[in-house]
Coordinates of C-alpha atoms in Angstrom, one line a residue:
Chain A
M1 CA 18.3 20.9 3.5
R2 CA 18.5 19.4 0.0
V3 CA 15.6 17.2 -0.7
L4 CA 14.7 15.1 -3.8
V5 CA 11.2 13.9 -4.5
C6 CA 10.5 11.3 -7.1
V7 CA 7.0 11.4 -8.6
K8 CA 5.1 9.5 -11.2
R9 CA 2.5 10.8 -13.7
V10 CA -0.6 8.6 -13.5
P11 CA -4.1 8.8 -15.0
A12 CA -6.8 10.2 -12.8
P13 CA -9.6 7.6 -13.0
G14 CA -13.1 8.2 -11.5
A15 CA -15.6 5.4 -11.1
K16 CA -14.3 3.1 -13.7
I17 CA -11.0 2.3 -15.4
N18 CA -10.7 1.0 -19.0
V19 CA -7.9 -0.6 -20.9
T20 CA -6.8 0.2 -24.5
G21 CA -7.7 -2.2 -27.3
D22 CA -4.2 -3.8 -27.3
G23 CA -4.3 -4.3 -23.5
L24 CA -1.1 -2.5 -22.9
A25 CA -2.2 0.6 -21.1
V26 CA -5.0 2.4 -19.4
D27 CA -7.4 4.0 -21.9
T28 CA -6.9 7.7 -21.0
T29 CA -9.1 9.1 -23.9
H30 CA -11.4 10.7 -21.3
L31 CA -9.1 10.9 -18.4
G32 CA -6.8 13.7 -17.0
F33 CA -3.5 13.0 -15.4
T34 CA -2.2 13.7 -12.0
T35 CA 0.7 13.0 -9.6
S36 CA 0.4 9.7 -7.9
P37 CA -1.3 10.5 -4.5
H38 CA 1.4 9.3 -2.1
E39 CA 4.0 11.3 -4.1
E40 CA 1.9 14.4 -4.1
C41 CA 2.0 14.2 -0.3
A42 CA 5.8 13.5 -0.4
L43 CA 6.3 16.7 -2.4
E44 CA 4.1 18.7 0.0
E45 CA 6.1 17.4 2.9
A46 CA 9.4 18.3 1.2
V47 CA 8.2 21.8 0.6
Q48 CA 7.1 22.2 4.2
I49 CA 10.5 21.0 5.4
I50 CA 12.4 23.5 3.3
E51 CA 9.9 26.2 4.4
R52 CA 11.1 25.5 7.9
E53 CA 14.7 24.6 7.4
G54 CA 15.6 26.4 4.2
G55 CA 17.0 24.6 1.2
E56 CA 15.8 23.2 -2.1
V57 CA 13.4 20.6 -3.4
V58 CA 14.3 18.9 -6.6
V59 CA 11.5 17.0 -8.2
L60 CA 12.3 14.1 -10.5
T61 CA 10.1 12.0 -12.7
L62 CA 10.7 9.1 -15.1
G63 CA 7.9 9.1 -17.6
P64 CA 6.6 10.2 -21.0
A65 CA 7.5 13.7 -22.2
E66 CA 4.0 14.8 -21.1
A67 CA 5.1 14.3 -17.4
E68 CA 6.4 17.8 -17.8
E69 CA 2.9 18.7 -16.7
Q70 CA 3.4 17.1 -13.3
L71 CA 6.8 18.8 -12.9
R72 CA 5.2 22.2 -13.7
Y73 CA 2.5 21.4 -11.1
A74 CA 5.3 20.7 -8.6
A75 CA 6.8 24.1 -9.5
S76 CA 3.5 25.7 -8.8
V77 CA 3.4 24.3 -5.2
G78 CA 6.9 25.0 -4.2
G79 CA 9.4 22.7 -6.0
T80 CA 12.6 24.5 -6.9
G81 CA 14.3 22.1 -9.4
F82 CA 12.9 19.8 -12.0
V83 CA 14.3 16.7 -13.8
L84 CA 12.6 14.6 -16.4
I85 CA 13.9 11.2 -17.5
P86 CA 12.0 10.3 -20.6
N87 CA 10.9 6.7 -20.9
G88 CA 9.6 6.8 -24.4
G89 CA 6.0 6.6 -23.3
A90 CA 5.6 3.0 -21.9
D91 CA 6.2 2.0 -18.3
W92 CA 9.6 0.5 -17.5
D93 CA 9.8 -2.5 -15.2
P94 CA 10.9 -1.7 -11.6
Q95 CA 14.5 -2.8 -11.9
R96 CA 15.0 -0.7 -15.0
T97 CA 13.3 2.3 -13.4
A98 CA 15.3 2.0 -10.3
S99 CA 18.6 1.8 -12.1
A100 CA 17.9 4.9 -14.2
I101 CA 16.7 6.9 -11.2
A102 CA 19.8 5.9 -9.2
D103 CA 22.0 6.9 -12.1
A104 CA 20.2 10.3 -12.3
I105 CA 20.6 10.8 -8.5
R106 CA 24.3 10.1 -8.7
A107 CA 24.7 12.7 -11.5
L108 CA 22.5 15.3 -9.7
E109 CA 24.6 14.8 -6.5
A110 CA 27.9 15.1 -8.4
D111 CA 26.7 18.4 -9.7
G112 CA 24.8 20.0 -6.8
G113 CA 25.8 18.0 -3.7
E114 CA 24.3 15.2 -1.7
F115 CA 20.5 15.1 -1.0
D116 CA 19.9 14.9 2.7
L117 CA 16.5 13.3 2.1
I118 CA 15.2 11.4 -0.9
M119 CA 11.4 10.7 -0.9
F120 CA 9.3 8.3 -2.9
G121 CA 5.6 7.5 -2.7
N122 CA 5.0 4.2 -0.8
E123 CA 3.8 2.7 -4.1
S124 CA 2.6 4.1 -7.4
A125 CA -1.1 4.4 -7.8
D126 CA -1.1 2.5 -11.1
A127 CA 1.5 -0.3 -11.3
G128 CA 2.0 -0.5 -7.5
G129 CA 5.2 -2.5 -7.6
F130 CA 6.2 -1.5 -4.0
Q131 CA 9.9 -1.6 -4.7
V132 CA 11.5 1.2 -6.8
G133 CA 12.3 3.4 -3.7
V134 CA 13.9 0.4 -1.9
R135 CA 16.0 -0.5 -4.9
V136 CA 17.2 3.0 -5.4
A137 CA 18.1 3.3 -1.7
H138 CA 20.0 0.1 -1.8
K139 CA 21.9 1.2 -4.9
L140 CA 22.9 4.4 -3.1
G141 CA 23.8 2.5 0.1
R142 CA 21.3 4.5 2.2
P143 CA 18.7 3.5 4.7
I144 CA 15.0 3.5 3.7
V145 CA 11.8 3.0 5.5
N146 CA 8.4 2.9 3.8
G147 CA 4.9 3.8 4.9
I148 CA 6.0 7.1 6.5
K149 CA 3.2 9.4 7.7
G150 CA 5.2 11.8 9.8
I151 CA 8.7 13.3 9.5
E152 CA 10.6 15.5 12.0
V153 CA 14.0 16.9 11.2
T154 CA 16.4 16.4 14.1
P155 CA 20.0 17.4 14.7
E156 CA 21.1 13.8 13.9
G157 CA 18.8 13.2 10.9
F158 CA 15.1 12.4 10.9
T159 CA 12.5 10.9 13.2
A160 CA 10.0 9.1 10.9
H161 CA 6.6 7.8 11.9
R162 CA 5.2 4.8 10.1
A163 CA 1.5 4.2 10.4
I164 CA 0.4 0.7 11.4
D165 CA -3.0 -0.6 12.2
T166 CA -2.8 0.1 15.9
G167 CA -0.8 3.2 15.9
V168 CA 2.7 4.4 15.0
E169 CA 6.2 2.8 14.7
V170 CA 9.0 5.3 15.3
Y171 CA 12.2 5.2 13.3
K172 CA 15.3 7.4 13.8
L173 CA 17.2 7.8 10.5
P174 CA 20.5 9.4 9.9
K175 CA 21.2 11.8 7.1
P176 CA 21.2 11.1 4.2
A177 CA 18.1 8.9 4.2
V178 CA 15.4 7.7 1.9
M179 CA 11.7 7.4 2.8
G180 CA 8.6 6.0 1.1
V181 CA 5.8 8.4 2.1
K182 CA 2.1 7.7 2.4
E183 CA -0.9 9.9 1.8
G184 CA -2.2 11.3 5.1
I185 CA 1.2 12.7 6.1
N186 CA -0.3 16.1 5.2
L187 CA -3.0 17.7 3.1
P188 CA -1.2 18.9 -0.1
R189 CA -1.8 22.6 -0.8
Y190 CA -3.4 23.9 -4.0
P191 CA -1.3 26.0 -6.3
T192 CA -1.7 29.8 -6.0
M193 CA -2.1 32.0 -9.0
K194 CA 1.4 33.3 -8.5
G195 CA 2.7 29.7 -8.3
R196 CA 0.9 28.8 -11.5
L197 CA 2.4 31.8 -13.3
A198 CA 5.9 31.0 -12.0
S199 CA 5.6 27.4 -12.9
R200 CA 5.4 28.3 -16.6
K201 CA 8.9 29.6 -16.5
A202 CA 10.3 26.7 -14.4
E203 CA 13.4 25.2 -16.1
I204 CA 13.1 21.5 -16.6
A205 CA 16.3 19.5 -17.1
T206 CA 16.0 16.4 -19.3
M207 CA 18.3 13.5 -18.5
E208 CA 18.5 10.9 -21.2
L209 CA 19.2 7.7 -19.3
N210 CA 18.6 4.0 -20.0
A211 CA 19.1 0.8 -18.2
P212 CA 18.7 -2.9 -19.0
A213 CA 15.2 -4.5 -18.7
G214 CA 14.6 -6.5 -15.5
G215 CA 13.1 -9.9 -15.1
Q216 CA 9.4 -8.9 -14.9
A217 CA 7.6 -8.3 -18.2
M218 CA 4.1 -7.0 -18.4
L219 CA 2.0 -8.8 -21.1
K220 CA -1.3 -7.2 -20.8
L221 CA -3.8 -5.4 -18.6
H222 CA -7.4 -6.4 -18.2
R223 CA -10.3 -5.6 -16.0
P224 CA -11.2 -8.0 -13.3
P225 CA -14.3 -10.1 -14.1
E226 CA -17.4 -8.2 -13.1
Q227 CA -18.9 -9.7 -10.0
P228 CA -22.5 -10.5 -11.0
S229 CA -23.9 -8.2 -8.4
T230 CA -27.6 -8.0 -7.8
T231 CA -28.4 -5.4 -5.3
E232 CA -31.1 -6.2 -2.9
I233 CA -33.0 -3.0 -2.0
L234 CA -33.9 -3.1 1.7
G235 CA -36.0 0.0 1.6
T236 CA -36.3 3.7 0.6
G237 CA -36.4 5.4 4.0
P238 CA -35.8 5.0 7.7
E239 CA -38.4 2.1 7.8
A240 CA -35.7 0.0 6.3
A241 CA -34.1 -0.2 9.7
A242 CA -36.0 -3.3 10.6
A243 CA -34.8 -5.2 7.5
I244 CA -31.2 -3.9 8.1
V245 CA -31.2 -5.1 11.7
D246 CA -32.5 -8.5 10.5
L247 CA -29.6 -8.7 8.1
L248 CA -27.1 -7.8 10.8
D249 CA -28.6 -10.5 12.9
E250 CA -28.4 -13.0 10.1
L251 CA -24.7 -12.1 9.6
G252 CA -24.0 -12.6 13.3
V253 CA -22.7 -9.1 14.0
L254 CA -25.6 -7.8 16.1
Chain B
M1 CA 13.6 -31.4 -4.1
S2 CA 13.4 -27.7 -4.7
I3 CA 12.3 -25.3 -2.0
L4 CA 9.6 -22.6 -1.7
L5 CA 10.3 -20.3 1.1
V6 CA 7.4 -18.4 2.7
V7 CA 8.6 -15.4 4.8
L8 CA 6.2 -15.1 7.7
E9 CA 5.4 -11.4 8.5
H10 CA 5.1 -11.1 12.3
D11 CA 5.5 -8.3 14.9
R12 CA 7.5 -9.6 17.8
G13 CA 5.8 -13.0 17.5
D14 CA 2.3 -11.7 16.7
L15 CA 1.3 -13.3 13.4
P16 CA -1.1 -11.4 11.2
V17 CA -3.7 -13.3 9.2
G18 CA -1.8 -12.3 6.1
S19 CA 1.0 -14.7 7.0
L20 CA -1.4 -17.5 7.2
E21 CA -2.8 -16.5 3.8
A22 CA 0.7 -16.7 2.5
L23 CA 1.2 -20.2 3.8
T24 CA -2.2 -21.3 2.4
V25 CA -1.3 -20.0 -1.1
G26 CA 2.2 -21.4 -0.7
R27 CA 0.9 -24.9 0.0
D28 CA -0.7 -25.1 -3.4
L29 CA 2.1 -23.3 -5.1
A30 CA 4.7 -25.7 -3.6
A31 CA 2.7 -28.7 -4.7
S32 CA 2.5 -27.3 -8.3
M33 CA 6.3 -26.8 -8.3
D34 CA 7.0 -30.2 -6.7
A35 CA 8.8 -28.2 -4.0
S36 CA 8.9 -28.4 -0.2
L37 CA 7.0 -25.6 1.6
E38 CA 9.4 -24.1 4.2
A39 CA 8.6 -21.1 6.4
V40 CA 11.1 -18.3 7.3
V41 CA 10.8 -16.8 10.8
V42 CA 13.0 -13.8 11.4
G43 CA 14.0 -13.4 15.0
D44 CA 13.4 -15.7 18.0
A45 CA 9.6 -15.9 17.7
D46 CA 8.3 -19.5 18.0
L47 CA 5.9 -19.9 15.2
T48 CA 6.8 -23.5 14.4
A49 CA 3.5 -25.0 15.5
V50 CA 1.3 -22.7 13.4
A51 CA 3.6 -23.0 10.4
G52 CA 3.2 -26.8 10.7
E53 CA -0.6 -26.6 10.9
Y54 CA -0.5 -24.8 7.6
G55 CA 1.7 -27.3 6.0
A56 CA 5.3 -26.1 6.3
T57 CA 7.7 -29.0 6.5
A58 CA 10.6 -26.9 7.8
V59 CA 11.0 -23.6 9.6
H60 CA 14.1 -21.5 9.0
Q61 CA 14.7 -19.6 12.2
V62 CA 16.8 -16.6 11.2
T63 CA 18.5 -15.3 14.3
N64 CA 20.7 -12.4 15.3
E65 CA 20.4 -10.2 18.4
M66 CA 19.5 -7.3 16.1
L67 CA 16.4 -9.2 14.9
A68 CA 14.5 -8.8 18.2
D69 CA 12.3 -6.2 16.6
Y70 CA 11.5 -5.1 13.0
G71 CA 13.7 -3.2 10.7
P72 CA 13.4 -3.4 6.9
D73 CA 17.2 -3.3 6.2
A74 CA 18.0 -5.9 8.9
W75 CA 15.1 -8.2 7.9
G76 CA 15.9 -7.8 4.2
E77 CA 19.6 -8.5 4.7
A78 CA 18.9 -11.5 6.9
V79 CA 16.5 -13.1 4.5
A80 CA 18.8 -12.4 1.6
Q81 CA 21.6 -14.2 3.4
L82 CA 19.3 -17.2 4.0
V83 CA 18.3 -17.2 0.3
R84 CA 21.9 -17.3 -0.7
S85 CA 22.5 -20.2 1.7
V86 CA 19.4 -22.3 0.9
A87 CA 19.1 -21.5 -2.8
P88 CA 15.3 -21.9 -2.9
A89 CA 13.4 -22.0 -6.2
A90 CA 11.2 -19.2 -5.0
V91 CA 10.5 -16.9 -2.0
M92 CA 7.1 -15.4 -1.2
A93 CA 5.3 -13.3 1.4
V94 CA 2.0 -11.7 1.9
G95 CA 1.5 -8.4 0.0
T96 CA 1.1 -6.2 3.1
D97 CA 3.1 -3.0 3.5
R98 CA 5.6 -4.9 5.6
G99 CA 5.6 -8.1 3.5
N100 CA 6.2 -6.1 0.3
E101 CA 8.9 -4.0 2.0
V102 CA 10.8 -7.1 3.1
M103 CA 10.5 -8.7 -0.3
A104 CA 11.7 -5.5 -2.0
Q105 CA 14.7 -5.4 0.3
V106 CA 15.5 -9.0 -0.5
A107 CA 15.1 -8.3 -4.2
A108 CA 17.3 -5.2 -4.1
R109 CA 20.1 -7.1 -2.3
L110 CA 20.0 -10.1 -4.6
D111 CA 19.4 -7.9 -7.7
L112 CA 16.5 -10.1 -8.6
P113 CA 13.1 -9.1 -10.0
F114 CA 10.2 -9.1 -7.5
V115 CA 6.5 -9.2 -8.5
A116 CA 4.2 -7.7 -5.9
N117 CA 0.6 -8.5 -5.1
C118 CA 0.0 -11.6 -7.3
L119 CA -3.5 -13.2 -7.4
S120 CA -2.4 -16.4 -9.2
V121 CA 0.9 -17.9 -10.3
E122 CA 1.7 -20.5 -12.8
A123 CA 5.1 -21.9 -12.0
G124 CA 7.6 -23.2 -14.6
D125 CA 11.0 -22.1 -15.9
T126 CA 9.4 -18.7 -16.5
W127 CA 6.5 -18.0 -14.2
S128 CA 3.3 -16.5 -15.5
M129 CA 1.2 -14.5 -13.1
T130 CA -1.8 -12.3 -12.7
R131 CA -1.2 -9.4 -10.3
V132 CA -3.2 -6.4 -9.2
Q133 CA -2.7 -2.9 -10.5
W134 CA -4.6 0.2 -9.3
G135 CA -5.1 -1.6 -6.0
G136 CA -7.2 -4.2 -7.7
S137 CA -9.2 -2.2 -10.2
L138 CA -7.1 -3.6 -13.0
L139 CA -5.3 -6.9 -13.4
E140 CA -1.9 -7.3 -15.0
D141 CA -0.7 -10.5 -16.7
S142 CA 3.1 -10.7 -16.3
T143 CA 6.0 -13.1 -16.7
L144 CA 8.8 -13.5 -14.3
T145 CA 12.2 -14.7 -15.4
A146 CA 14.8 -15.3 -12.7
D147 CA 16.9 -18.0 -11.0
T148 CA 15.0 -17.4 -7.8
K149 CA 11.5 -16.1 -8.1
L150 CA 10.4 -13.5 -5.6
V151 CA 6.7 -12.7 -5.3
S152 CA 4.1 -11.5 -2.9
F153 CA 0.4 -12.4 -2.9
A154 CA -2.3 -9.8 -2.5
H155 CA -3.6 -9.5 1.0
H156 CA -7.2 -10.6 1.5
A157 CA -7.3 -12.3 -1.9
I158 CA -7.9 -15.7 -0.3
E159 CA -9.1 -17.0 3.0
A160 CA -6.4 -18.6 5.2
A161 CA -7.0 -22.2 5.9
P162 CA -4.9 -24.8 7.7
G163 CA -4.0 -27.9 5.9
G164 CA -1.2 -30.5 5.1
A165 CA -0.4 -30.7 8.8
A166 CA 3.3 -31.3 9.3
S167 CA 5.8 -31.4 12.1
P168 CA 8.4 -28.9 10.8
T169 CA 12.1 -29.4 11.3
V170 CA 13.5 -26.3 12.8
K171 CA 16.7 -25.1 11.1
T172 CA 18.5 -22.2 12.8
F173 CA 20.3 -19.7 10.5
E174 CA 22.5 -17.2 12.2
A175 CA 22.5 -14.0 10.1
D176 CA 25.6 -11.9 9.9
L177 CA 24.5 -8.3 10.5
D178 CA 26.7 -5.3 11.3
H179 CA 25.8 -2.2 13.2
S180 CA 24.8 -0.3 10.1
Y181 CA 21.5 -2.2 10.0
T182 CA 20.3 -0.5 13.2
A183 CA 19.6 2.7 11.3
T184 CA 16.2 1.4 10.2
M185 CA 15.2 -0.5 13.3
I186 CA 12.0 0.4 15.1
T187 CA 13.0 2.6 18.1
D188 CA 9.6 3.1 19.7
R189 CA 5.9 2.5 19.2
V190 CA 2.9 4.7 19.9
V191 CA -0.3 2.8 20.5
L192 CA -3.3 4.9 19.3
A193 CA -5.9 2.2 19.0
S194 CA -6.6 -0.8 21.2
G195 CA -9.1 -3.5 20.6
V196 CA -10.6 -3.8 17.1
T197 CA -9.0 -1.7 14.4
L198 CA -10.3 -0.6 11.1
S199 CA -8.7 -3.5 9.3
T200 CA -9.8 -6.1 11.8
A201 CA -13.3 -4.8 12.7
P202 CA -16.2 -7.1 11.9
V203 CA -18.3 -4.1 11.1
V204 CA -17.2 -0.9 9.4
V205 CA -19.6 2.0 9.3
S206 CA -18.2 4.4 6.8
G207 CA -19.2 7.9 5.6
G208 CA -18.5 9.8 2.4
R209 CA -19.1 13.3 1.1
G210 CA -22.9 12.8 1.6
V211 CA -22.4 12.9 5.4
G212 CA -21.8 16.6 5.0
S213 CA -19.7 17.6 8.0
E214 CA -17.4 16.5 10.8
D215 CA -20.2 16.7 13.3
A216 CA -22.6 14.7 11.2
F217 CA -20.4 11.6 11.8
A218 CA -21.8 11.3 15.3
P219 CA -24.7 9.0 14.3
L220 CA -22.2 6.8 12.4
E221 CA -20.0 6.6 15.5
E222 CA -23.0 5.6 17.6
L223 CA -24.0 2.8 15.2
A224 CA -20.4 1.5 15.0
E225 CA -20.1 1.4 18.7
L226 CA -23.4 -0.5 19.1
L227 CA -22.0 -3.1 16.7
G228 CA -18.5 -3.3 18.1
G229 CA -17.2 -1.9 14.9
R230 CA -15.2 1.1 13.7
V231 CA -16.0 4.2 11.7
G232 CA -14.3 4.6 8.3
C233 CA -14.5 7.2 5.6
S234 CA -13.8 8.1 2.0
R235 CA -11.0 10.2 0.6
A236 CA -13.3 13.1 0.0
V237 CA -14.0 13.2 3.8
T238 CA -10.3 13.2 4.7
N239 CA -9.6 15.9 2.1
N240 CA -12.3 18.0 3.7
G241 CA -10.6 17.5 7.1
W242 CA -13.7 15.9 8.6
R243 CA -11.9 12.7 9.7
P244 CA -8.2 11.8 10.2
H245 CA -6.5 9.9 7.4
S246 CA -6.2 6.9 9.6
D247 CA -10.0 6.4 9.1
Q248 CA -9.7 6.4 5.3
V249 CA -10.8 3.2 3.5
G250 CA -9.3 2.9 0.0
Q251 CA -6.3 2.3 -2.2
T252 CA -4.3 5.0 -0.4
G253 CA -5.9 4.4 3.0
T254 CA -6.8 1.2 4.8
R255 CA -7.9 -2.0 3.0
I256 CA -10.6 -3.7 5.0
A257 CA -12.4 -7.0 5.0
P258 CA -15.2 -6.8 7.6
E259 CA -18.2 -9.1 7.7
I260 CA -20.3 -6.1 6.6
Y261 CA -19.4 -2.7 5.3
I262 CA -22.0 -0.1 5.8
A263 CA -21.2 2.6 3.3
C264 CA -23.2 5.8 3.9
G265 CA -23.3 8.6 1.4
I266 CA -20.3 7.2 -0.5
S267 CA -20.4 7.3 -4.3
G268 CA -17.8 4.5 -4.7
A269 CA -14.9 5.9 -6.9
I270 CA -12.5 3.1 -7.7
Q271 CA -10.0 4.6 -5.2
H272 CA -12.4 3.8 -2.5
W273 CA -13.9 0.6 -3.9
V274 CA -10.6 -1.3 -3.9
G275 CA -10.2 -0.6 -0.2
A276 CA -13.7 -2.0 0.5
M277 CA -14.1 -4.8 -2.0
A278 CA -12.8 -7.5 0.2
S279 CA -15.8 -6.9 2.6
K280 CA -17.9 -10.1 2.8
N281 CA -21.1 -8.0 2.6
I282 CA -21.8 -4.4 1.6
L283 CA -24.8 -2.3 2.5
A284 CA -24.9 1.0 0.7
I285 CA -27.1 3.8 2.1
N286 CA -27.4 6.5 -0.5
T287 CA -30.0 8.8 -2.1
D288 CA -28.6 8.1 -5.5
S289 CA -29.6 4.6 -6.8
D290 CA -27.1 4.9 -9.6
A291 CA -24.1 5.5 -7.4
N292 CA -21.3 3.0 -8.1
M293 CA -21.3 1.9 -4.4
V294 CA -25.1 1.1 -4.7
T295 CA -24.8 -0.9 -7.9
K296 CA -21.9 -2.9 -6.6
A297 CA -23.3 -3.5 -3.1
G298 CA -25.2 -6.7 -2.2
Y299 CA -27.7 -4.6 -0.2
A300 CA -28.8 -1.0 -0.5
V301 CA -31.2 1.5 1.0
I302 CA -32.1 4.3 -1.3
A303 CA -32.6 7.1 1.3
D304 CA -31.0 9.8 3.2
L305 CA -28.3 8.4 5.5
H306 CA -29.1 11.1 8.1
E307 CA -32.5 9.5 8.6
V308 CA -31.6 5.9 8.1
V309 CA -28.5 5.6 10.4
P310 CA -30.2 6.8 13.6
A311 CA -33.2 4.6 12.8
I312 CA -30.9 1.5 12.6
S313 CA -29.4 2.4 16.0
A314 CA -32.8 2.9 17.5
E315 CA -34.0 -0.4 16.2
I316 CA -30.9 -2.2 17.6
R317 CA -31.6 -0.6 21.0
R318 CA -35.3 -1.5 20.8
R319 CA -34.5 -5.2 20.1
R320 CA -31.9 -5.2 22.9
G321 CA -34.5 -3.8 25.3
Q322 CA -32.4 -0.7 25.9

């Protein structure tokens, strides 16, 4: 099985998220970076699939040169091939991103054969455009389903489970297929010491690609207006129960 | 007159509230564009009456035998064909997983830009919009330049409200779909939850790291049951394996909008907050009065959840004479 996982490097914010002075990016002065959560799970799923089926997991990212860090992390948890498409540091719009990734996939497949499965995160944690995977799949002429929280490899292709509010929708996809994966499909492993050491030697291929800008242009980022929140303290112990139940009654949920 | 198409997300005729939000937003947007508000219903579902109540003056019924159930490729292709035929000024949907998926499919097929999860839009030759990033922790001002504008509106950002009652003209559009689109049709469903779900429950009792263990969720379960609600949890809880991911409230879990959210032992990282912020009321129970969840909540109890939660259940039972 030949699997491709597309991942994005994103800041890892805690309780608060700030914007740089020019409003063009998240202020990462005091932040680390991570792989966008849905994609971290996509990578784990891909590694589990090749552990069962045999094969390779190529991990691709379009991002700043520093996204090498996320590719090395991928190497430490079981990725076998690594590709960086440098974007010069600033996010590209979804159309431009998808065009470059599709071009990269065509080149990788011309070289090493078709990917049986291409995985994206359902949406990136930061920009959340909800479309790059769908655009890439369409450019490659392959079926895609998003929101996937379960994958089984079958003789014909894949059975994919999509989580909805009341349960699961089941899809049966042929090979080759594309999926947008969601957190919850698995619990990603932590790197082992051996994995970490090996990841330092992982070879990262850089593909210089570009594509024309699309029709959406980001002007600036800003924080939502602070909701003037005054917190009414209902108590400091179990005796608060009476006041809480009064509140529930008032709200009509009792 | 130009046309604003609103694609109504539905599941075999069941219309989620998000679709009504889309019509509600669409009504104002259509007025600002001097456009007619027209609904798109994929498949045979009869949603004309409700579309009319929310102001749609026409319903485009997009039919094909393949559209009896949902499939992203088939829906995307069918709507893209309708867009080519009707040439609307804009197409919008609600920014749910399915809504965004269909819009992305339409955008890919028409090679048009698509701006997901807008909060507000100023129409014009070029549109200006504010959309959510980071699940709502940050806002992005963007412009959209395209012959046909494709957008979705963030779910839960507004309350759905009927208005502009109209008797829509039904226009049937037969989509031309070949067999290849069956690859992504739903083949089966597994129902895991019946009745209220996390995203529709009027009360969500949620636990974080402070709950301490899988077993310690029992009092939260009890309280949720007494209130006809559901139990939720934070990402830390899921990562510890205490609850299934389907219970997770947050940016990468479920986004909820209950009448009241009771957050027990949850610090309130932004990942979690954006999933809970559409709640109408929030009660935080936490020993740390500086926790983000406490300072953002309308109501708080600064105490140990292990003592407070059972006390609430006991008080409810006492008042009910149980």
